[in-house]
């Protein structure tokens, strides 16, 4: 059989051919195999085993899909058939011919010339299905090709206009920009106040006041002392929600306010293309812990919202409900890398054309007895209680562990043309990111941090290389890295060695750790530090890394890259990177790198 079909990027051509006399010959030549599916398609016989309809189905039950097509379309595309499908619903009498098919004899339509006589031998439900399919998919008889054994019917299937338009949307590369920021941190609840405190080297770490921790060896944290959700969250909900949700809702709405998204502007947004992706590492720990304490008395004392308000995704859900946004909505919980995962996935939703606007970031509020006690049990917290502001000291010889913190950070991401159309101020552009797993340990990086120049590579370096490749940025173009550095004994050194392996030859490189002043904000760390990166790009000032009084010997050779003082970035080099490390619950450590630049 010979035939030809034309294909195009926006149209799929389906050619269905049936030879009137070749199918029987091919069936005889093909080995017999049992097929229950074909057997069950044969209807119970009325005229016994010799019923012509049963013979037709049985003759083709070993032919697979080709046999079905041959059986159902084994007729000539004659003028009568074309007349039967000429009208929008198979012409005059076309609909009657569908329902006139009976199992006992030839259909009324066949006797009247509306359908070929050979068609009535086929199972009636197959006729109805094929004609319905022809009407639904707009079958078009395009040609009648002659072969040695009979005539062939070619059928073209055209997609709907909506599908073609949807494919066109993905052809153009969509760019993602940052147009708004919102923070709730120990150093302030406004992006400008927050970053000015960072530039001045102000520490937000102090003694814990909200809980009694006198029996704990660690009694310090990056605790938020003054916070009010008035005007941002309804009072009724504010009394029931966990603090991580209050921080999240407040930071999210502040990001909208910072981006100039008023109620009037939001009314012009297509709500189905606006989404929320804000995660949490720990979720509503206090709400759940309070429910456990209430359960000791009676289940009747439990907060009825204790389960939903403890889940990590409920913050994104509540914010979307408040705003009426119906686009992508979920959360990612990947410990310290939570925010970076959320930002990266939110950007991908915009790039893929699934959304135009996304609120993304992270929030955590784990400075409570169960949270503090858990990290104390891990022996990972600093015990410098007599001098809280000096406790968090990344890369310093005298560091003795990280300091817990709490807060939230949210970025407002938009598609570039969408932001320009509404006249938004563009702070920076998201260029790309990546994530990897070194499959080595729950908390410690892989000991082999040098780049082996093969297809493998260790987690940190491989993640950076993949992020650079995706964003189209060279190593020499990165002049600022906001590191994950948490002030732990092993993590800081391995991370710094990996950074120097990638960027050590760049004399313009500056590296710092926001955690030296805020403490470790857990799931919110990446988003808050992303705000710091965007502010560095906007102001061209890099905040200092405080408490670096006695750097480790291994970082001395490249010690000039550590920003112990605030630095001014050159105008022609404005690419920055925020780096996050995930502490997993299995033997693995994952990394996330995000790269941003000025537009």
Short mmCIF file of C-alpha atoms in Angstrom, two decimals, residues 159-591:
data_model
loop_
_atom_site.label_atom_id
_atom_site.label_comp_id
_atom_site.label_asym_id
_atom_site.label_seq_id
_atom_site.Cartn_x
_atom_site.Cartn_y
_atom_site.Cartn_z
CA UNK A 159 -6.30 20.08 16.09
CA UNK A 160 -8.44 22.82 17.52
CA UNK A 161 -7.33 26.43 17.46
CA UNK A 162 -6.91 26.43 21.24
CA UNK A 163 -4.26 23.71 21.07
CA UNK A 164 -2.39 25.53 18.32
CA UNK A 165 -2.43 28.78 20.29
CA UNK A 166 -1.24 26.98 23.42
CA UNK A 167 1.75 25.58 21.55
CA UNK A 168 2.61 29.00 20.15
CA UNK A 169 2.80 30.36 23.69
CA UNK A 170 5.80 28.14 24.47
CA UNK A 171 7.83 29.11 21.44
CA UNK A 172 8.97 32.43 22.86
CA UNK A 173 11.44 32.34 25.76
CA UNK A 174 9.71 33.80 28.79
CA UNK A 175 11.86 35.85 31.15
CA UNK A 176 11.25 36.06 34.90
CA UNK A 177 11.83 39.22 36.94
CA UNK A 178 11.54 40.24 40.59
CA UNK A 179 9.09 43.10 41.11
CA UNK A 180 8.37 42.91 44.83
CA UNK A 181 9.83 41.71 48.14
CA UNK A 182 8.47 41.11 51.61
CA UNK A 183 10.29 40.07 54.79
CA UNK A 184 9.64 39.38 58.45
CA UNK A 185 13.03 39.01 60.17
CA UNK A 186 14.87 39.70 63.45
CA UNK A 187 16.40 42.73 61.67
CA UNK A 188 13.17 44.32 60.50
CA UNK A 189 10.00 43.74 58.55
CA UNK A 190 10.74 45.98 55.58
CA UNK A 191 13.25 45.08 52.81
CA UNK A 192 15.03 48.43 53.05
CA UNK A 193 15.18 48.46 56.86
CA UNK A 194 16.32 44.85 56.82
CA UNK A 195 19.14 45.48 54.36
CA UNK A 196 20.29 48.72 55.96
CA UNK A 197 20.74 46.81 59.22
CA UNK A 198 22.75 44.21 57.33
CA UNK A 199 24.97 46.89 55.81
CA UNK A 200 25.55 48.37 59.25
CA UNK A 201 26.52 44.97 60.68
CA UNK A 202 23.66 44.89 63.21
CA UNK A 203 23.02 41.49 64.77
CA UNK A 204 19.48 40.26 65.36
CA UNK A 205 20.53 37.47 67.73
CA UNK A 206 19.62 37.85 71.40
CA UNK A 207 18.36 35.94 74.42
CA UNK A 208 15.09 34.07 73.92
CA UNK A 209 12.19 35.82 75.65
CA UNK A 210 9.01 34.16 74.40
CA UNK A 211 9.62 30.79 76.10
CA UNK A 212 11.28 29.58 79.27
CA UNK A 213 14.50 27.92 78.17
CA UNK A 214 16.49 28.25 81.39
CA UNK A 215 17.04 24.49 81.48
CA UNK A 216 18.47 24.36 77.96
CA UNK A 217 22.21 24.66 77.23
CA UNK A 218 21.29 27.08 74.39
CA UNK A 219 19.22 30.10 75.34
CA UNK A 220 19.78 32.41 72.34
CA UNK A 221 18.19 32.74 68.91
CA UNK A 222 17.38 35.11 66.10
CA UNK A 223 14.01 35.72 67.68
CA UNK A 224 11.50 38.25 66.35
CA UNK A 225 10.75 40.53 69.28
CA UNK A 226 8.06 42.80 67.88
CA UNK A 227 5.56 41.58 65.33
CA UNK A 228 1.94 42.40 64.63
CA UNK A 229 -0.31 40.93 61.97
CA UNK A 230 -2.88 43.71 62.38
CA UNK A 231 -4.02 44.95 59.00
CA UNK A 232 -2.54 41.92 57.25
CA UNK A 233 -4.43 38.97 58.76
CA UNK A 234 -8.02 38.83 60.02
CA UNK A 235 -8.08 38.88 63.85
CA UNK A 236 -10.17 35.70 64.03
CA UNK A 237 -7.60 33.76 62.01
CA UNK A 238 -4.67 35.43 63.70
CA UNK A 239 -5.64 33.90 67.05
CA UNK A 240 -5.76 30.38 65.63
CA UNK A 241 -2.82 30.32 63.21
CA UNK A 242 0.71 29.23 63.89
CA UNK A 243 3.31 31.98 63.74
CA UNK A 244 4.86 30.57 60.59
CA UNK A 245 1.56 31.20 58.79
CA UNK A 246 1.27 34.72 60.22
CA UNK A 247 4.80 35.51 59.04
CA UNK A 248 4.03 34.01 55.63
CA UNK A 249 0.79 35.90 55.06
CA UNK A 250 2.30 39.17 56.22
CA UNK A 251 5.45 38.86 54.11
CA UNK A 252 3.42 37.79 51.08
CA UNK A 253 1.10 40.78 51.24
CA UNK A 254 4.03 43.09 51.88
CA UNK A 255 5.66 41.76 48.72
CA UNK A 256 2.54 42.69 46.78
CA UNK A 257 2.50 46.14 48.35
CA UNK A 258 6.20 46.60 47.59
CA UNK A 259 5.52 45.57 43.97
CA UNK A 260 2.78 48.16 43.55
CA UNK A 261 0.03 45.55 43.29
CA UNK A 262 -2.96 47.43 44.65
CA UNK A 263 -6.54 46.15 44.58
CA UNK A 264 -7.09 48.06 41.35
CA UNK A 265 -4.02 46.52 39.75
CA UNK A 266 -4.91 43.05 41.00
CA UNK A 267 -8.40 43.33 39.53
CA UNK A 268 -6.75 43.40 36.10
CA UNK A 269 -4.76 40.22 36.75
CA UNK A 270 -5.94 36.93 35.28
CA UNK A 271 -6.43 35.11 38.56
CA UNK A 272 -6.03 31.68 36.99
CA UNK A 273 -2.49 32.64 36.01
CA UNK A 274 -1.43 33.86 39.45
CA UNK A 275 0.00 31.37 41.93
CA UNK A 276 1.51 30.96 45.38
CA UNK A 277 4.44 28.68 46.22
CA UNK A 278 5.70 29.42 49.72
CA UNK A 279 7.12 26.56 51.75
CA UNK A 280 8.12 25.76 55.30
CA UNK A 281 10.67 23.35 56.70
CA UNK A 282 9.02 22.77 60.07
CA UNK A 283 5.38 23.80 59.52
CA UNK A 284 3.03 24.62 62.39
CA UNK A 285 5.04 23.08 65.20
CA UNK A 286 3.51 25.21 67.94
CA UNK A 287 -0.09 24.54 66.89
CA UNK A 288 0.56 20.82 66.82
CA UNK A 289 2.49 20.85 70.09
CA UNK A 290 -0.33 22.77 71.79
CA UNK A 291 -2.80 20.19 70.49
CA UNK A 292 -0.75 17.39 72.05
CA UNK A 293 -0.72 19.20 75.39
CA UNK A 294 -4.48 19.74 75.17
CA UNK A 295 -5.00 16.07 74.36
CA UNK A 296 -3.44 15.18 77.72
CA UNK A 297 -6.55 16.73 79.29
CA UNK A 298 -9.19 15.82 76.68
CA UNK A 299 -9.64 15.78 72.94
CA UNK A 300 -12.41 18.34 73.50
CA UNK A 301 -9.74 20.86 74.45
CA UNK A 302 -7.92 20.53 71.14
CA UNK A 303 -7.90 23.27 68.53
CA UNK A 304 -10.10 22.01 65.66
CA UNK A 305 -7.64 23.61 63.23
CA UNK A 306 -4.60 21.91 64.74
CA UNK A 307 -4.15 19.46 61.86
CA UNK A 308 -4.69 21.76 58.84
CA UNK A 309 -2.79 24.64 60.41
CA UNK A 310 0.17 22.38 61.14
CA UNK A 311 0.67 21.33 57.51
CA UNK A 312 3.34 23.14 55.52
CA UNK A 313 1.11 23.87 52.50
CA UNK A 314 -1.69 25.60 54.40
CA UNK A 315 0.09 28.96 54.42
CA UNK A 316 0.19 29.10 50.62
CA UNK A 317 -3.41 27.92 50.49
CA UNK A 318 -4.67 30.58 52.92
CA UNK A 319 -2.82 33.34 51.06
CA UNK A 320 -4.25 32.20 47.73
CA UNK A 321 -7.76 32.08 49.21
CA UNK A 322 -7.32 35.59 50.56
CA UNK A 323 -6.15 36.91 47.19
CA UNK A 324 -8.42 34.79 45.02
CA UNK A 325 -5.46 33.45 43.04
CA UNK A 326 -6.31 30.24 41.23
CA UNK A 327 -2.97 29.36 39.60
CA UNK A 328 -0.30 26.91 40.84
CA UNK A 329 -0.59 26.55 44.61
CA UNK A 330 1.41 24.21 46.82
CA UNK A 331 4.45 24.18 49.07
CA UNK A 332 7.80 22.41 49.13
CA UNK A 333 9.40 21.28 52.38
CA UNK A 334 13.11 20.53 51.95
CA UNK A 335 14.59 21.77 55.23
CA UNK A 336 17.14 24.56 54.79
CA UNK A 337 16.74 24.62 50.99
CA UNK A 338 12.95 25.01 51.11
CA UNK A 339 12.84 28.60 49.90
CA UNK A 340 15.28 28.02 47.07
CA UNK A 341 13.26 25.08 45.79
CA UNK A 342 10.09 27.17 45.94
CA UNK A 343 11.65 30.11 44.09
CA UNK A 344 13.14 27.86 41.43
CA UNK A 345 9.89 25.98 40.82
CA UNK A 346 7.84 29.19 40.81
CA UNK A 347 10.14 30.63 38.14
CA UNK A 348 9.75 27.47 36.10
CA UNK A 349 5.96 27.80 36.22
CA UNK A 350 6.31 31.23 34.62
CA UNK A 351 8.92 30.10 32.08
CA UNK A 352 6.70 27.21 30.99
CA UNK A 353 3.76 29.54 30.50
CA UNK A 354 1.70 28.11 33.33
CA UNK A 355 1.58 31.40 35.26
CA UNK A 356 2.35 35.09 34.83
CA UNK A 357 2.68 36.04 38.51
CA UNK A 358 4.00 33.97 41.43
CA UNK A 359 4.51 34.69 45.11
CA UNK A 360 7.28 32.41 46.35
CA UNK A 361 9.60 31.95 49.31
CA UNK A 362 9.56 30.36 52.74
CA UNK A 363 8.57 30.82 56.37
CA UNK A 364 9.43 29.15 59.69
CA UNK A 365 8.86 29.78 63.38
CA UNK A 366 10.54 26.97 65.31
CA UNK A 367 11.87 28.92 68.31
CA UNK A 368 9.71 26.92 70.72
CA UNK A 369 10.69 24.29 73.31
CA UNK A 370 10.26 21.30 70.99
CA UNK A 371 12.18 22.99 68.17
CA UNK A 372 14.98 24.25 70.39
CA UNK A 373 15.21 20.95 72.25
CA UNK A 374 15.39 18.97 69.04
CA UNK A 375 18.39 20.88 67.72
CA UNK A 376 20.04 20.82 71.14
CA UNK A 377 19.73 17.04 71.08
CA UNK A 378 21.57 17.08 67.72
CA UNK A 379 24.39 19.05 69.38
CA UNK A 380 24.34 21.48 66.48
CA UNK A 381 23.54 24.77 68.27
CA UNK A 382 25.94 27.39 69.58
CA UNK A 383 26.10 27.72 73.36
CA UNK A 384 27.62 31.21 73.44
CA UNK A 385 24.83 32.45 75.70
CA UNK A 386 26.92 35.15 77.37
CA UNK A 387 27.53 36.99 74.08
CA UNK A 388 24.61 36.32 71.69
CA UNK A 389 25.64 38.81 69.00
CA UNK A 390 28.97 36.99 68.60
CA UNK A 391 27.50 33.49 68.51
CA UNK A 392 26.97 33.12 64.77
CA UNK A 393 30.42 33.37 63.17
CA UNK A 394 30.74 31.54 59.82
CA UNK A 395 34.30 30.51 58.82
CA UNK A 396 35.74 31.69 62.14
CA UNK A 397 37.97 29.36 64.16
CA UNK A 398 35.92 29.92 67.34
CA UNK A 399 32.52 28.97 65.89
CA UNK A 400 30.68 26.31 67.92
CA UNK A 401 27.44 25.72 66.01
CA UNK A 402 24.63 27.59 64.33
CA UNK A 403 22.03 29.85 65.92
CA UNK A 404 18.31 29.27 65.32
CA UNK A 405 16.25 32.04 63.80
CA UNK A 406 12.71 32.66 62.63
CA UNK A 407 10.96 34.72 59.99
CA UNK A 408 9.74 34.75 56.41
CA UNK A 409 10.82 36.00 53.02
CA UNK A 410 8.69 36.28 49.88
CA UNK A 411 9.54 37.35 46.33
CA UNK A 412 7.02 38.56 43.77
CA UNK A 413 8.03 37.03 40.43
CA UNK A 414 6.50 38.14 37.15
CA UNK A 415 6.89 37.46 33.48
CA UNK A 416 8.88 40.35 32.00
CA UNK A 417 6.28 41.56 29.50
CA UNK A 418 3.55 41.28 32.12
CA UNK A 419 5.57 43.45 34.51
CA UNK A 420 6.35 46.03 31.83
CA UNK A 421 2.73 46.22 30.75
CA UNK A 422 1.61 47.32 34.20
CA UNK A 423 4.60 49.63 34.64
CA UNK A 424 6.15 47.72 37.55
CA UNK A 425 9.59 48.56 38.89
CA UNK A 426 11.91 45.68 38.06
CA UNK A 427 14.47 44.91 40.75
CA UNK A 428 16.32 42.01 39.15
CA UNK A 429 15.95 39.14 36.72
CA UNK A 430 15.97 35.46 37.56
CA UNK A 431 18.43 33.77 35.19
CA UNK A 432 18.41 30.17 36.33
CA UNK A 433 19.09 27.64 39.03
CA UNK A 434 19.69 23.99 39.74
CA UNK A 435 19.60 21.31 42.42
CA UNK A 436 21.61 18.18 43.09
CA UNK A 437 22.20 15.48 45.69
CA UNK A 438 25.63 14.21 46.70
CA UNK A 439 24.15 11.02 48.26
CA UNK A 440 26.68 11.01 51.08
CA UNK A 441 25.42 12.15 54.50
CA UNK A 442 22.42 13.75 56.19
CA UNK A 443 24.22 16.94 57.15
CA UNK A 444 27.83 16.88 55.96
CA UNK A 445 28.87 17.66 52.38
CA UNK A 446 30.79 15.11 50.37
CA UNK A 447 34.51 15.15 51.32
CA UNK A 448 35.59 15.25 47.66
CA UNK A 449 34.81 18.84 46.76
CA UNK A 450 37.28 19.33 43.91
CA UNK A 451 35.84 19.31 40.44
CA UNK A 452 36.92 16.10 38.68
CA UNK A 453 36.03 17.33 35.17
CA UNK A 454 33.91 14.30 34.37
CA UNK A 455 30.21 13.58 34.21
CA UNK A 456 29.83 13.11 37.96
CA UNK A 457 31.19 15.73 40.35
CA UNK A 458 30.29 16.39 43.96
CA UNK A 459 27.02 17.93 45.05
CA UNK A 460 27.98 21.57 45.62
CA UNK A 461 30.22 22.03 42.60
CA UNK A 462 27.95 20.07 40.30
CA UNK A 463 24.96 22.13 41.39
CA UNK A 464 26.80 25.39 40.71
CA UNK A 465 28.01 24.18 37.33
CA UNK A 466 24.50 23.13 36.30
CA UNK A 467 23.05 26.47 37.41
CA UNK A 468 25.67 28.38 35.44
CA UNK A 469 25.02 26.25 32.38
CA UNK A 470 21.25 26.71 32.55
CA UNK A 471 21.49 30.46 32.99
CA UNK A 472 24.15 30.92 30.33
CA UNK A 473 26.51 32.64 32.77
CA UNK A 474 30.25 32.05 32.97
CA UNK A 475 32.15 31.64 36.24
CA UNK A 476 33.97 34.92 35.72
CA UNK A 477 30.69 36.84 35.59
CA UNK A 478 29.69 35.91 39.14
CA UNK A 479 31.10 38.51 41.53
CA UNK A 480 28.95 37.95 44.62
CA UNK A 481 27.84 34.78 46.40
CA UNK A 482 25.52 34.82 49.40
CA UNK A 483 26.62 31.53 50.96
CA UNK A 484 24.64 29.09 53.02
CA UNK A 485 27.39 29.16 55.71
CA UNK A 486 25.63 28.37 59.00
CA UNK A 487 28.61 28.56 61.38
CA UNK A 488 29.03 24.80 61.69
CA UNK A 489 32.43 23.15 62.01
CA UNK A 490 32.49 21.02 58.85
CA UNK A 491 29.85 22.59 56.62
CA UNK A 492 31.45 26.03 56.34
CA UNK A 493 34.83 24.76 55.18
CA UNK A 494 33.55 22.30 52.58
CA UNK A 495 31.20 24.88 51.15
CA UNK A 496 33.91 27.53 50.91
CA UNK A 497 36.32 25.11 49.23
CA UNK A 498 33.66 24.29 46.64
CA UNK A 499 33.00 27.97 45.99
CA UNK A 500 36.68 28.65 45.53
CA UNK A 501 36.93 25.64 43.23
CA UNK A 502 34.33 27.27 40.98
CA UNK A 503 35.13 30.97 41.39
CA UNK A 504 38.57 31.11 42.99
CA UNK A 505 40.18 32.69 39.93
CA UNK A 506 37.80 35.65 39.99
CA UNK A 507 39.47 38.55 41.86
CA UNK A 508 36.16 40.43 41.97
CA UNK A 509 34.35 37.72 43.90
CA UNK A 510 32.82 38.57 47.28
CA UNK A 511 31.36 35.96 49.62
CA UNK A 512 29.34 36.55 52.77
CA UNK A 513 26.77 34.91 55.03
CA UNK A 514 23.60 36.71 56.08
CA UNK A 515 23.26 34.16 58.90
CA UNK A 516 26.08 35.86 60.78
CA UNK A 517 23.45 38.48 61.73
CA UNK A 518 20.07 36.77 61.42
CA UNK A 519 20.89 33.26 62.54
CA UNK A 520 19.60 30.28 60.61
CA UNK A 521 15.99 30.89 59.57
CA UNK A 522 15.61 27.26 58.44
CA UNK A 523 13.04 27.07 55.63
CA UNK A 524 12.91 30.86 55.32
CA UNK A 525 16.69 31.27 55.03
CA UNK A 526 16.93 31.02 51.24
CA UNK A 527 14.16 33.54 50.57
CA UNK A 528 15.44 36.09 53.10
CA UNK A 529 18.93 35.75 51.66
CA UNK A 530 17.50 36.06 48.14
CA UNK A 531 16.09 39.41 49.23
CA UNK A 532 19.58 40.34 50.43
CA UNK A 533 21.00 39.36 47.02
CA UNK A 534 18.41 41.44 45.16
CA UNK A 535 19.13 44.38 47.45
CA UNK A 536 22.85 43.99 46.76
CA UNK A 537 22.12 44.11 43.03
CA UNK A 538 19.90 47.18 43.46
CA UNK A 539 22.19 49.15 45.75
CA UNK A 540 25.52 47.64 44.56
CA UNK A 541 26.55 47.31 48.18
CA UNK A 542 27.41 43.91 49.71
CA UNK A 543 26.82 43.57 53.45
CA UNK A 544 29.70 42.43 55.69
CA UNK A 545 30.20 39.03 57.25
CA UNK A 546 30.42 39.90 60.94
CA UNK A 547 32.31 38.00 63.67
CA UNK A 548 35.02 36.84 61.28
CA UNK A 549 37.74 37.75 63.75
CA UNK A 550 40.00 34.74 63.24
CA UNK A 551 39.36 33.01 59.88
CA UNK A 552 40.17 29.35 59.41
CA UNK A 553 43.62 28.72 57.99
CA UNK A 554 42.20 26.94 54.95
CA UNK A 555 40.38 30.11 53.93
CA UNK A 556 43.32 32.45 54.52
CA UNK A 557 44.78 32.10 51.01
CA UNK A 558 41.52 33.38 49.58
CA UNK A 559 40.58 35.39 52.62
CA UNK A 560 40.24 38.60 50.66
CA UNK A 561 37.06 37.24 49.03
CA UNK A 562 35.26 37.07 52.38
CA UNK A 563 33.38 40.30 52.84
CA UNK A 564 34.35 41.16 56.40
CA UNK A 565 33.52 44.76 55.48
CA UNK A 566 30.80 45.96 53.17
CA UNK A 567 31.87 46.16 49.55
CA UNK A 568 30.75 48.14 46.53
CA UNK A 569 30.03 46.12 43.38
CA UNK A 570 31.32 47.33 40.05
CA UNK A 571 28.58 48.64 37.77
CA UNK A 572 29.40 46.26 34.92
CA UNK A 573 29.36 43.17 37.16
CA UNK A 574 25.97 42.66 38.71
CA UNK A 575 25.43 38.92 38.78
CA UNK A 576 24.86 37.36 42.18
CA UNK A 577 24.14 33.92 43.53
CA UNK A 578 22.25 32.67 46.55
CA UNK A 579 23.17 29.17 47.64
CA UNK A 580 21.26 26.80 49.89
CA UNK A 581 21.99 23.42 51.44
CA UNK A 582 19.31 20.92 52.42
CA UNK A 583 19.58 18.84 55.54
CA UNK A 584 17.72 15.66 54.64
CA UNK A 585 16.25 12.86 56.74
CA UNK A 586 18.15 10.21 54.80
CA UNK A 587 21.79 9.80 53.90
CA UNK A 588 21.88 12.61 51.41
CA UNK A 589 22.55 16.31 51.15
CA UNK A 590 20.97 18.34 48.37
CA UNK A 591 21.93 21.73 47.04
#
